Coordinates of C-alpha atoms in Angstrom, one line a residue:
Chain A
X1 CA -10.9 -26.3 -23.6
X2 CA -12.9 -24.9 -26.5
X3 CA -15.8 -23.9 -24.3
X4 CA -16.1 -20.1 -23.8
X5 CA -14.1 -19.0 -20.7
X6 CA -17.0 -16.8 -19.5
X7 CA -20.6 -17.6 -20.0
X8 CA -23.3 -15.2 -18.8
X9 CA -26.8 -16.4 -19.3
X10 CA -29.9 -14.2 -18.7
X11 CA -28.2 -12.5 -15.8
X12 CA -30.4 -10.3 -13.6
X13 CA -29.5 -8.1 -10.6
X14 CA -31.8 -5.8 -8.7
X15 CA -31.0 -3.2 -6.1
X16 CA -34.2 -3.0 -4.2
X17 CA -37.0 -3.0 -6.9
X18 CA -34.7 -1.4 -9.5
X19 CA -33.2 -3.8 -12.1
X20 CA -29.6 -2.9 -12.6
X21 CA -28.8 -5.8 -14.9
X22 CA -31.8 -7.1 -16.8
X23 CA -31.5 -10.4 -18.7
X24 CA -28.0 -10.0 -20.0
X25 CA -26.5 -12.9 -22.1
X26 CA -23.0 -13.0 -23.5
X27 CA -19.9 -15.2 -23.6
X28 CA -16.2 -14.6 -23.9
X29 CA -13.9 -17.0 -25.6
X30 CA -10.2 -17.6 -25.0
X31 CA -8.1 -15.2 -27.1
X32 CA -10.9 -12.7 -27.4
X33 CA -11.4 -9.2 -26.1
X34 CA -15.0 -8.7 -25.2
X35 CA -16.0 -5.1 -24.3
X36 CA -19.0 -4.0 -22.3
X37 CA -19.8 -0.6 -23.5
X38 CA -22.3 1.8 -22.0
X39 CA -22.9 5.1 -20.3
X40 CA -22.3 5.5 -16.6
X41 CA -24.9 3.7 -14.6
X42 CA -25.6 1.2 -17.4
X43 CA -24.8 -1.8 -15.2
X44 CA -21.3 -2.5 -16.5
X45 CA -19.6 -2.6 -13.1
X46 CA -22.3 -4.6 -11.5
X47 CA -22.1 -7.2 -14.3
X48 CA -18.3 -7.6 -14.0
X49 CA -18.6 -7.7 -10.2
X50 CA -20.9 -10.7 -10.5
X51 CA -18.5 -12.3 -13.0
X52 CA -15.7 -11.6 -10.5
X53 CA -17.7 -13.3 -7.7
X54 CA -18.1 -10.1 -5.6
X55 CA -21.8 -10.0 -6.0
X56 CA -24.4 -12.7 -6.4
X57 CA -26.9 -12.7 -9.2
X58 CA -30.7 -12.5 -8.6
X59 CA -31.4 -14.5 -11.7
X60 CA -29.7 -16.3 -14.5
X61 CA -26.3 -18.0 -14.4
X62 CA -22.6 -17.1 -14.7
X63 CA -19.8 -19.6 -15.4
X64 CA -16.1 -18.7 -15.4
X65 CA -13.9 -21.4 -16.6
X66 CA -16.8 -23.8 -16.1
X67 CA -17.2 -22.7 -12.4
X68 CA -19.7 -20.6 -10.5
X69 CA -17.5 -17.5 -9.6
X70 CA -19.4 -17.1 -6.2
X71 CA -18.2 -20.5 -5.0
X72 CA -15.1 -21.1 -7.2
X73 CA -12.8 -20.3 -4.3
X74 CA -9.0 -20.0 -4.5
X75 CA -8.5 -22.4 -7.4
X76 CA -10.7 -20.2 -9.6
X77 CA -9.3 -16.9 -8.2
X78 CA -5.7 -18.1 -9.1
X79 CA -6.8 -18.4 -12.7
X80 CA -8.6 -15.0 -13.0
X81 CA -6.8 -11.7 -12.9
X82 CA -8.9 -8.6 -12.1
X83 CA -8.5 -4.9 -12.0
X84 CA -10.9 -2.7 -10.0
X85 CA -12.2 0.6 -11.3
X86 CA -9.7 3.5 -11.0
X87 CA -6.8 1.1 -10.4
X88 CA -7.9 0.9 -6.8
X89 CA -7.4 -1.6 -4.0
X90 CA -3.8 -1.0 -3.2
X91 CA -2.3 0.1 0.1
X92 CA -1.4 3.8 -0.3
X93 CA 1.9 3.4 1.5
X94 CA 3.0 0.3 -0.4
X95 CA 5.5 0.4 -3.3
X96 CA 4.8 -1.3 -6.7
X97 CA 7.6 -3.8 -6.2
X98 CA 6.3 -4.8 -2.8
X99 CA 2.7 -5.2 -3.9
X100 CA 3.7 -7.3 -6.8
X101 CA 5.9 -9.5 -4.6
X102 CA 3.0 -9.9 -2.1
X103 CA 0.5 -11.0 -4.8
X104 CA 3.2 -13.3 -6.4
X105 CA 3.2 -15.1 -3.0
X106 CA -0.5 -15.8 -3.4
X107 CA 0.3 -17.9 -6.6
X108 CA 2.2 -21.1 -7.0
X109 CA 3.9 -20.0 -10.2
X110 CA 3.3 -16.6 -11.3
X111 CA 5.3 -13.8 -12.9
X112 CA 8.1 -12.1 -11.0
X113 CA 7.7 -8.5 -9.9
X114 CA 10.6 -7.2 -12.0
X115 CA 9.2 -8.7 -15.2
X116 CA 5.8 -7.1 -14.6
X117 CA 7.2 -3.8 -13.7
X118 CA 9.0 -3.8 -17.1
X119 CA 5.9 -5.1 -18.8
X120 CA 3.7 -2.2 -17.7
X121 CA 6.5 0.4 -17.8
X122 CA 6.8 1.3 -14.2
X123 CA 10.5 0.9 -13.8
X124 CA 11.2 4.5 -12.8
X125 CA 8.5 4.5 -10.1
X126 CA 8.9 0.9 -8.9
X127 CA 9.9 2.2 -5.4
X128 CA 7.4 5.1 -5.2
X129 CA 4.6 4.6 -2.7
X130 CA 1.2 4.0 -4.4
X131 CA -0.3 7.2 -3.1
X132 CA 2.4 9.3 -4.9
X133 CA 1.9 7.6 -8.3
X134 CA 0.0 9.4 -11.0
X135 CA -3.4 8.2 -12.0
X136 CA -2.1 6.5 -15.0
X137 CA 0.7 4.8 -13.0
X138 CA -1.9 3.5 -10.5
X139 CA -3.9 2.0 -13.3
X140 CA -0.8 0.3 -14.8
X141 CA 0.2 -1.1 -11.4
X142 CA -3.3 -2.4 -11.0
X143 CA -3.1 -4.1 -14.4
X144 CA 0.3 -5.6 -13.4
X145 CA -1.3 -7.0 -10.2
X146 CA -4.0 -8.6 -12.4
X147 CA -1.3 -10.3 -14.4
X148 CA 0.7 -11.7 -11.5
X149 CA -0.8 -15.1 -11.6
X150 CA -0.5 -15.5 -15.4
X151 CA -4.3 -15.6 -15.6
X152 CA -6.4 -17.4 -18.2
X153 CA -9.2 -14.9 -17.7
X154 CA -8.7 -11.2 -17.3
X155 CA -11.5 -8.8 -16.1
X156 CA -10.7 -5.2 -16.3
X157 CA -13.0 -2.4 -15.2
X158 CA -12.2 0.7 -17.3
X159 CA -8.5 -0.1 -17.7
X160 CA -7.6 3.0 -19.7
X161 CA -9.6 5.6 -17.8
X162 CA -7.5 8.3 -16.4
X163 CA -4.4 7.5 -18.5
X164 CA -2.6 9.9 -20.8
X165 CA -2.7 9.1 -24.5
X166 CA 0.7 7.3 -24.3
X167 CA -0.4 5.2 -21.4
X168 CA -3.6 4.3 -23.2
X169 CA -1.8 3.2 -26.3
X170 CA 0.7 1.1 -24.3
X171 CA -2.1 -0.5 -22.3
X172 CA -4.1 -1.3 -25.5
X173 CA -0.9 -2.9 -27.0
X174 CA -0.4 -5.0 -23.9
X175 CA -4.0 -6.2 -23.8
X176 CA -3.8 -7.1 -27.5
X177 CA -0.6 -9.1 -26.8
X178 CA -2.4 -10.9 -23.9
X179 CA -5.2 -11.8 -26.3
X180 CA -2.6 -13.2 -28.6
X181 CA -1.5 -15.6 -25.9
X182 CA -5.0 -17.0 -25.5
X183 CA -6.2 -15.0 -22.5
X184 CA -10.0 -14.4 -22.4
X185 CA -10.4 -10.7 -21.7
X186 CA -13.6 -9.0 -20.5
X187 CA -13.3 -5.2 -20.1
X188 CA -15.7 -2.3 -19.5
X189 CA -15.2 1.1 -21.0
X190 CA -17.0 4.2 -22.1
X191 CA -14.1 5.1 -24.3
X192 CA -15.1 4.3 -27.9
X193 CA -11.5 4.3 -29.0
X194 CA -10.9 1.3 -26.7
X195 CA -13.7 -0.5 -28.5
X196 CA -12.5 0.4 -32.0
X197 CA -8.9 -0.5 -31.4
X198 CA -9.2 -3.5 -29.1
X199 CA -12.5 -5.2 -29.1
X200 CA -13.3 -8.4 -31.0
X201 CA -16.8 -8.2 -29.7
X202 CA -18.7 -5.4 -28.1
X203 CA -22.0 -5.5 -26.2
X204 CA -23.6 -2.1 -25.8
X205 CA -25.7 -2.0 -22.6
X206 CA -28.0 0.6 -21.2
X207 CA -30.2 0.4 -18.2
X208 CA -28.8 -3.1 -17.7
X209 CA -30.1 -4.4 -21.0
X210 CA -28.3 -5.4 -24.1
X211 CA -29.0 -2.8 -26.7
X212 CA -26.7 -4.0 -29.5
X213 CA -23.9 -6.6 -29.9
X214 CA -21.4 -7.6 -32.6
X215 CA -18.0 -6.7 -33.8
X216 CA -17.2 -3.0 -33.7
X217 CA -17.5 -2.9 -37.5
X218 CA -20.8 -4.6 -37.5
X219 CA -22.1 -2.2 -34.8
X220 CA -20.8 0.9 -36.7
X221 CA -22.2 -0.2 -40.0
X222 CA -25.6 -0.7 -38.5
X223 CA -25.8 3.0 -38.0
X224 CA -28.0 4.7 -40.6
X225 CA -26.2 6.5 -43.4
X226 CA -26.3 10.2 -42.8
X227 CA -26.2 13.1 -45.1
X228 CA -23.5 15.7 -44.4
X229 CA -22.8 18.7 -46.6
X230 CA -21.0 22.0 -46.6
X231 CA -22.3 25.2 -48.1
X232 CA -20.1 28.2 -49.0
X233 CA -21.4 30.2 -45.9
X234 CA -23.6 29.5 -42.9
X235 CA -27.3 30.0 -43.5
X236 CA -29.6 32.5 -41.9
X237 CA -31.9 31.0 -39.3
X238 CA -35.0 31.4 -41.6
X239 CA -33.2 29.7 -44.5
X240 CA -32.0 26.9 -42.4
X241 CA -35.5 26.2 -41.2
X242 CA -36.8 26.3 -44.7
X243 CA -34.1 23.8 -45.8
X244 CA -34.7 21.6 -42.9
X245 CA -38.4 21.4 -43.7
X246 CA -37.6 20.7 -47.4
X247 CA -35.2 17.9 -46.6
X248 CA -37.2 16.2 -43.9
X249 CA -40.4 16.5 -45.8
X250 CA -42.5 15.9 -42.7
X251 CA -40.3 13.1 -41.3
X252 CA -39.2 13.5 -37.6
X253 CA -35.6 14.6 -37.6
X254 CA -33.4 17.7 -37.5
X255 CA -30.8 19.6 -39.4
X256 CA -27.8 20.2 -37.2
X257 CA -25.5 23.1 -37.7
X258 CA -21.9 21.8 -37.3
X259 CA -20.4 25.2 -37.8
X260 CA -18.6 26.9 -40.7
X261 CA -21.4 26.2 -43.1
X262 CA -21.4 22.4 -42.3
X263 CA -24.7 20.7 -41.7
X264 CA -25.7 17.2 -40.7
X265 CA -29.2 15.7 -41.3
X266 CA -30.3 13.5 -38.4
X267 CA -33.4 11.3 -38.4
X268 CA -33.6 10.7 -42.2
X269 CA -31.3 8.4 -44.1
X270 CA -29.6 9.8 -47.2
X271 CA -32.0 8.4 -49.8
X272 CA -31.6 9.7 -53.4
X273 CA -34.8 11.8 -53.2
X274 CA -33.4 13.6 -50.1
X275 CA -30.3 14.4 -52.1
X276 CA -32.4 15.6 -55.0
X277 CA -34.3 18.0 -52.8
X278 CA -31.1 19.4 -51.4
X279 CA -29.7 19.9 -54.9
X280 CA -32.9 21.6 -56.1
X281 CA -33.0 23.9 -53.1
X282 CA -29.4 25.0 -53.4
X283 CA -29.7 25.4 -57.2
X284 CA -32.7 27.7 -56.8
X285 CA -30.6 29.9 -54.6
X286 CA -27.4 29.6 -56.6
X287 CA -25.6 28.0 -53.7
X288 CA -22.6 25.8 -54.4
X289 CA -22.5 22.6 -52.4
X290 CA -18.8 22.5 -51.5
X291 CA -18.8 19.0 -49.9
X292 CA -21.3 16.2 -49.6
X293 CA -21.0 12.9 -47.9
X294 CA -23.5 10.1 -47.3
X295 CA -21.1 7.8 -45.5
X296 CA -22.3 5.2 -43.1
X297 CA -22.2 6.2 -39.5
X298 CA -19.3 5.8 -37.2
X299 CA -19.4 3.7 -34.0
X300 CA -19.8 6.9 -32.1
X301 CA -22.9 7.9 -34.0
X302 CA -24.4 4.4 -33.6
X303 CA -23.6 4.5 -29.9
X304 CA -25.3 7.9 -29.5
X305 CA -28.3 6.7 -31.6
X306 CA -28.7 3.6 -29.5
X307 CA -28.2 5.1 -26.1
X308 CA -30.4 8.1 -26.8
X309 CA -32.9 5.7 -28.3
X310 CA -33.1 3.7 -25.1
X311 CA -33.5 6.9 -23.1
X312 CA -37.2 7.2 -23.6
X313 CA -38.0 3.5 -22.8
X314 CA -39.8 2.7 -19.6
X315 CA -37.4 1.7 -17.0
X316 CA -35.8 2.9 -13.8
X317 CA -34.1 6.3 -13.7
X318 CA -30.3 6.2 -14.1
X319 CA -28.6 5.9 -10.8
X320 CA -25.3 5.1 -9.1
X321 CA -25.2 1.5 -10.3
X322 CA -21.6 1.8 -11.3
X323 CA -20.6 3.1 -7.8
Chain B
X1 CA -2.4 -23.6 -15.4
X2 CA -2.2 -21.1 -12.6
X3 CA -2.6 -22.4 -9.2
X4 CA -2.8 -20.8 -5.7
X5 CA 0.1 -20.9 -3.4
X6 CA -0.2 -22.8 -0.1
X7 CA -2.4 -21.0 2.4
X8 CA 0.6 -20.8 4.7
X9 CA 2.8 -19.1 2.2
X10 CA 0.1 -16.6 1.3
X11 CA -0.7 -15.9 5.0
X12 CA 3.0 -15.4 5.9
X13 CA 3.5 -13.0 3.0
X14 CA 0.4 -11.0 4.0
X15 CA 1.7 -10.9 7.7
X16 CA 5.0 -9.5 6.4
X17 CA 3.1 -6.8 4.5
X18 CA 1.0 -5.9 7.5
X19 CA 4.1 -5.5 9.7
X20 CA 6.0 -3.5 7.1
X21 CA 3.1 -1.1 6.7
X22 CA 2.7 -0.7 10.4
X23 CA 6.3 0.1 10.9
X24 CA 6.2 2.6 8.0
X25 CA 3.3 4.6 9.3
X26 CA 4.7 7.1 11.8
X27 CA 1.3 7.6 13.6
X28 CA 1.2 3.8 14.3
X29 CA 4.6 3.7 15.9
X30 CA 3.6 6.7 18.0
X31 CA 0.5 5.1 19.3
X32 CA 1.9 1.6 19.8
X33 CA 5.4 2.2 21.1
X34 CA 6.0 5.9 22.0
X35 CA 2.7 6.5 23.8
X36 CA 2.8 3.5 26.2
X37 CA 6.4 4.1 27.1
X38 CA 5.7 7.8 27.8
X39 CA 2.7 7.0 29.9
X40 CA 4.7 4.4 31.9
X41 CA 7.7 6.7 32.4
X42 CA 5.6 9.8 33.2
X43 CA 3.2 8.3 35.7
X44 CA 5.9 6.2 37.3
X45 CA 8.1 9.2 38.0
X46 CA 5.4 11.4 39.4
X47 CA 3.1 11.0 42.3
X48 CA 0.0 11.8 40.4
X49 CA -1.3 8.2 40.7
X50 CA -2.4 7.5 44.2
X51 CA -1.0 4.0 44.8
X52 CA -1.9 2.7 48.1
X53 CA 0.5 -0.2 48.3
X54 CA 3.9 -0.8 46.7
X55 CA 5.7 1.3 44.2
X56 CA 3.9 3.1 41.3
X57 CA 5.6 0.9 38.7
X58 CA 4.2 -2.3 40.2
X59 CA 0.7 -0.8 39.6
X60 CA 1.5 0.9 36.3
X61 CA 3.4 -1.7 34.3
X62 CA 0.6 -4.2 34.1
X63 CA -1.8 -1.3 33.2
X64 CA 0.5 0.0 30.5
X65 CA 0.9 -3.6 29.1
X66 CA -2.9 -3.6 28.8
X67 CA -2.8 -0.2 27.1
X68 CA -0.3 -1.6 24.7
X69 CA -2.6 -4.4 23.7
X70 CA -5.5 -1.9 23.3
X71 CA -3.3 0.4 21.1
X72 CA -2.3 -2.4 18.8
X73 CA -5.4 -4.6 18.5
X74 CA -8.1 -2.0 18.8
X75 CA -6.7 1.3 17.7
X76 CA -4.1 0.3 15.1
X77 CA -5.8 -2.7 13.7
X78 CA -9.2 -1.1 13.7
X79 CA -8.1 2.1 11.9
X80 CA -5.8 0.4 9.4
X81 CA -8.6 -2.1 8.5
X82 CA -11.2 0.6 8.2
X83 CA -9.0 2.5 5.7
X84 CA -8.2 -0.7 3.8
X85 CA -11.9 -1.3 3.4
X86 CA -12.4 2.3 2.3
X87 CA -9.6 2.1 -0.3
X88 CA -10.8 -1.2 -1.7
X89 CA -7.7 -3.1 -0.5
X90 CA -9.8 -5.7 1.2
X91 CA -11.9 -6.1 -2.0
X92 CA -8.9 -6.6 -4.2
X93 CA -7.4 -9.1 -1.7
X94 CA -10.7 -10.8 -1.7
X95 CA -10.4 -11.4 -5.4
X96 CA -7.0 -13.0 -5.0
X97 CA -6.2 -16.5 -4.0
X98 CA -5.4 -15.4 -0.4
X99 CA -8.1 -17.0 1.7
X100 CA -10.2 -14.8 3.9
X101 CA -9.1 -16.8 6.9
X102 CA -5.5 -16.2 5.7
X103 CA -6.1 -12.4 5.7
X104 CA -7.6 -12.5 9.2
X105 CA -4.9 -14.8 10.4
X106 CA -2.2 -12.5 9.0
X107 CA -3.7 -9.6 10.8
X108 CA -3.8 -11.4 14.1
X109 CA -0.3 -12.7 13.6
X110 CA 1.0 -9.2 12.9
X111 CA -0.8 -7.9 16.0
X112 CA 0.8 -10.6 18.1
X113 CA 4.3 -9.8 16.8
X114 CA 3.8 -6.1 17.5
X115 CA 2.5 -6.9 21.0
X116 CA 5.6 -9.1 21.7
X117 CA 7.8 -6.1 20.7
X118 CA 5.7 -3.8 22.9
X119 CA 6.0 -6.1 25.9
X120 CA 9.7 -6.5 25.4
X121 CA 10.2 -2.7 25.2
X122 CA 8.0 -2.0 28.2
X123 CA 9.6 -4.7 30.4
X124 CA 13.0 -3.4 29.4
X125 CA 12.1 0.2 30.3
X126 CA 10.6 -0.9 33.6
X127 CA 13.7 -3.0 34.4
X128 CA 16.3 -0.5 33.2
X129 CA 14.8 2.8 34.4
X130 CA 12.1 2.2 37.0
X131 CA 13.8 -0.5 39.2
X132 CA 11.1 -3.0 38.5
X133 CA 11.9 -6.6 39.2
X134 CA 9.8 -9.6 38.2
X135 CA 8.3 -10.9 41.5
X136 CA 8.9 -14.5 42.4
X137 CA 6.3 -16.8 41.2
X138 CA 4.8 -14.4 38.6
X139 CA 2.7 -16.3 36.2
X140 CA 4.1 -16.2 32.7
X141 CA 1.3 -18.5 31.5
X142 CA -1.3 -16.1 32.9
X143 CA 0.4 -13.2 31.1
X144 CA 0.2 -15.1 27.8
X145 CA -3.4 -16.1 28.3
X146 CA -4.2 -12.5 29.2
X147 CA -2.4 -11.3 26.1
X148 CA -4.3 -13.7 23.8
X149 CA -7.7 -13.1 25.3
X150 CA -7.2 -9.4 25.4
X151 CA -6.1 -9.3 21.8
X152 CA -9.2 -11.2 20.8
X153 CA -11.5 -8.9 22.8
X154 CA -9.9 -5.6 21.5
X155 CA -9.4 -6.8 17.9
X156 CA -13.0 -7.9 17.9
X157 CA -14.1 -4.4 18.9
X158 CA -11.7 -2.8 16.4
X159 CA -12.7 -5.0 13.5
X160 CA -16.4 -4.6 14.3
X161 CA -16.0 -0.9 14.0
X162 CA -13.8 -1.1 10.9
X163 CA -16.3 -3.5 9.2
X164 CA -19.4 -1.4 9.7
X165 CA -18.5 2.2 10.2
X166 CA -17.1 4.8 7.8
X167 CA -13.3 5.0 8.0
X168 CA -13.4 8.5 9.5
X169 CA -15.9 7.3 12.2
X170 CA -13.6 4.3 13.0
X171 CA -10.6 6.7 13.3
X172 CA -12.5 9.0 15.7
X173 CA -14.2 6.2 17.6
X174 CA -11.0 4.1 18.1
X175 CA -9.0 7.1 19.4
X176 CA -11.9 8.0 21.7
X177 CA -12.1 4.5 23.1
X178 CA -8.3 4.5 23.6
X179 CA -8.6 7.7 25.7
X180 CA -11.7 6.4 27.6
X181 CA -10.1 3.1 28.4
X182 CA -6.8 4.8 29.4
X183 CA -8.7 6.8 32.0
X184 CA -11.5 4.4 33.0
X185 CA -9.9 1.0 32.4
X186 CA -7.8 0.7 35.6
X187 CA -4.7 1.5 33.6
X188 CA -3.2 4.5 35.3
X189 CA -6.0 5.3 37.7
X190 CA -7.0 2.7 40.2
X191 CA -10.7 2.0 39.9
X192 CA -11.3 2.7 43.6
X193 CA -10.2 6.3 43.0
X194 CA -13.1 6.8 40.6
X195 CA -16.6 7.8 41.7
X196 CA -18.5 4.7 42.8
X197 CA -21.0 4.8 40.0
X198 CA -18.3 5.2 37.4
X199 CA -16.2 2.5 39.0
X200 CA -19.1 0.1 38.9
X201 CA -19.3 0.4 35.2
X202 CA -15.6 0.6 34.6
X203 CA -15.1 -2.7 36.4
X204 CA -17.0 -4.4 33.6
X205 CA -14.7 -3.0 30.8
X206 CA -12.3 -5.4 29.1
X207 CA -9.5 -3.0 29.8
X208 CA -10.1 -3.4 33.6
X209 CA -10.3 -7.2 33.2
X210 CA -7.0 -7.3 31.3
X211 CA -5.1 -4.9 33.6
X212 CA -6.5 -6.7 36.7
X213 CA -5.5 -10.1 35.3
X214 CA -2.0 -8.8 34.4
X215 CA -1.6 -7.3 37.9
X216 CA -2.3 -10.7 39.5
X217 CA -0.1 -12.4 36.9
X218 CA 2.8 -10.1 37.7
X219 CA 2.3 -10.3 41.4
X220 CA 1.4 -6.7 42.1
X221 CA -2.0 -7.6 43.2
X222 CA -3.1 -10.5 45.3
X223 CA -6.4 -12.2 44.6
X224 CA -8.2 -14.7 42.5
X225 CA -7.5 -14.4 38.8
X226 CA -10.8 -16.2 37.9
X227 CA -13.2 -13.2 37.9
X228 CA -11.1 -11.0 35.5
X229 CA -10.2 -14.1 33.4
X230 CA -13.9 -15.0 33.0
X231 CA -14.9 -11.4 32.2
X232 CA -12.1 -11.1 29.6
X233 CA -13.1 -14.4 28.0
X234 CA -16.7 -13.2 27.8
X235 CA -15.5 -10.0 26.0
X236 CA -13.2 -12.0 23.7
X237 CA -16.0 -14.3 22.6
X238 CA -18.6 -11.5 22.4
X239 CA -16.5 -9.0 20.5
X240 CA -15.1 -11.6 18.0
X241 CA -18.7 -12.8 17.4
X242 CA -19.9 -9.3 16.8
X243 CA -17.0 -8.7 14.3
X244 CA -17.7 -11.9 12.4
X245 CA -21.5 -11.1 12.2
X246 CA -21.2 -7.4 11.2
X247 CA -18.1 -7.2 9.1
X248 CA -18.6 -6.0 5.5
X249 CA -15.7 -6.3 3.2
X250 CA -16.7 -3.4 1.0

């Protein structure tokens, strides 16, 4: 039982000639939240749909609880809970309590509808038809459906999308609790807050390829340290260009105006000589540097770095792979 | 460790859901109960339909029973399934331990339950208001065989549309077929009243086969039941095979 619950090895999927998933390898252990992060069209949904058994791989292998999800059948499906994008897949006319009772009848044991309704906080709308639920309520019902069979593996496609902040927080707490009970959780997101607050491991994918992987902290700390500073007033365009040239000293990069006299230097790490040039330039003009930070980048900065960095690589144009 | 429920329990739960949703959708009740009853009462109480022998109800009741089968297994099943595919309902069910055969079985069981209710209502209306009496020696077995084969034929057509066309196209197509079969399927208009060329084609329709078969079974038409029975069986096999071969779950 110590084997990873999900093992994806060199997974490849093409739509026509276009590779949508391109040599992806990762594994998800029990009691772990593994996040697939990436822009729209990166191949996240295609990847989870192969893990869910909806699609077949063109290359590589996928094992869920030691079984091929394409041929695992009912016994495997009973042990895997899944949630489709947008909380979809539920009869518009059906009520939450009915849907949960229906899915409970597909499992030998399973959690009762009432418990699940309380768990995801749908008590006041338990008898409201699905089509009249709010977007966040639909998502929570879909999550409850995924939990009916007390799954060992949970696969969630953008579980917090479309939720209000309160719903997002409640959902993250619930997912963290499930991890605590030993469930292996694979989720996709493009919300970095999900990654920061939930993920044990994150795989950043773009154009179907793994761009970076690790814990959220590891990923964030791999971002280059950046120089940020605030001057007493915004610079004239000519002055800013002069400063930019001084700081970059021929290196490719840019000085970004963040407003209110705040500036961020991109493309060059905050080495001591860069700081010295900034200090000399402002001293010559009698400008006081009000704030100065060289902190290491955030997850967001690293994400943007990596995704933008992959943009210029040869590869297929971005498409509707997540559709 | 989580385990699947027995296939039977899953299938029966799904059948219950299908039936509840059918009863809840007003447009379904309209097309499967109200419409056939109105067609039966209206045409039986007017002399629009030129019936050469016997009373109008003897001709109309078997036709409207065929119409009831069409409304449930083609129109209602086809449109509901098309929208379930569109909304991802079939996809999510496909990821659950309910077997695919269980889902199809549940849909067919629900269709048969609805058809039994339709038949009961239509027979009751004919008995109570139209003076219809079951003729001596009417073939109950033949009615049941007709019901089953007709259901397979029309459900096959409905599911073939639902599994390959867009939901809106299935909605329009199923309603169009309903109207076409109502007029050309020997349901309210005897085929010999149609222009000869049209009648020749109409005779090959599954609706004509089913209404002919039910007319023989209910004693309102003499003749050999073999030709309509064979024609209906061919439709049942052909349409089911088409549905199985073309159905896409997403």
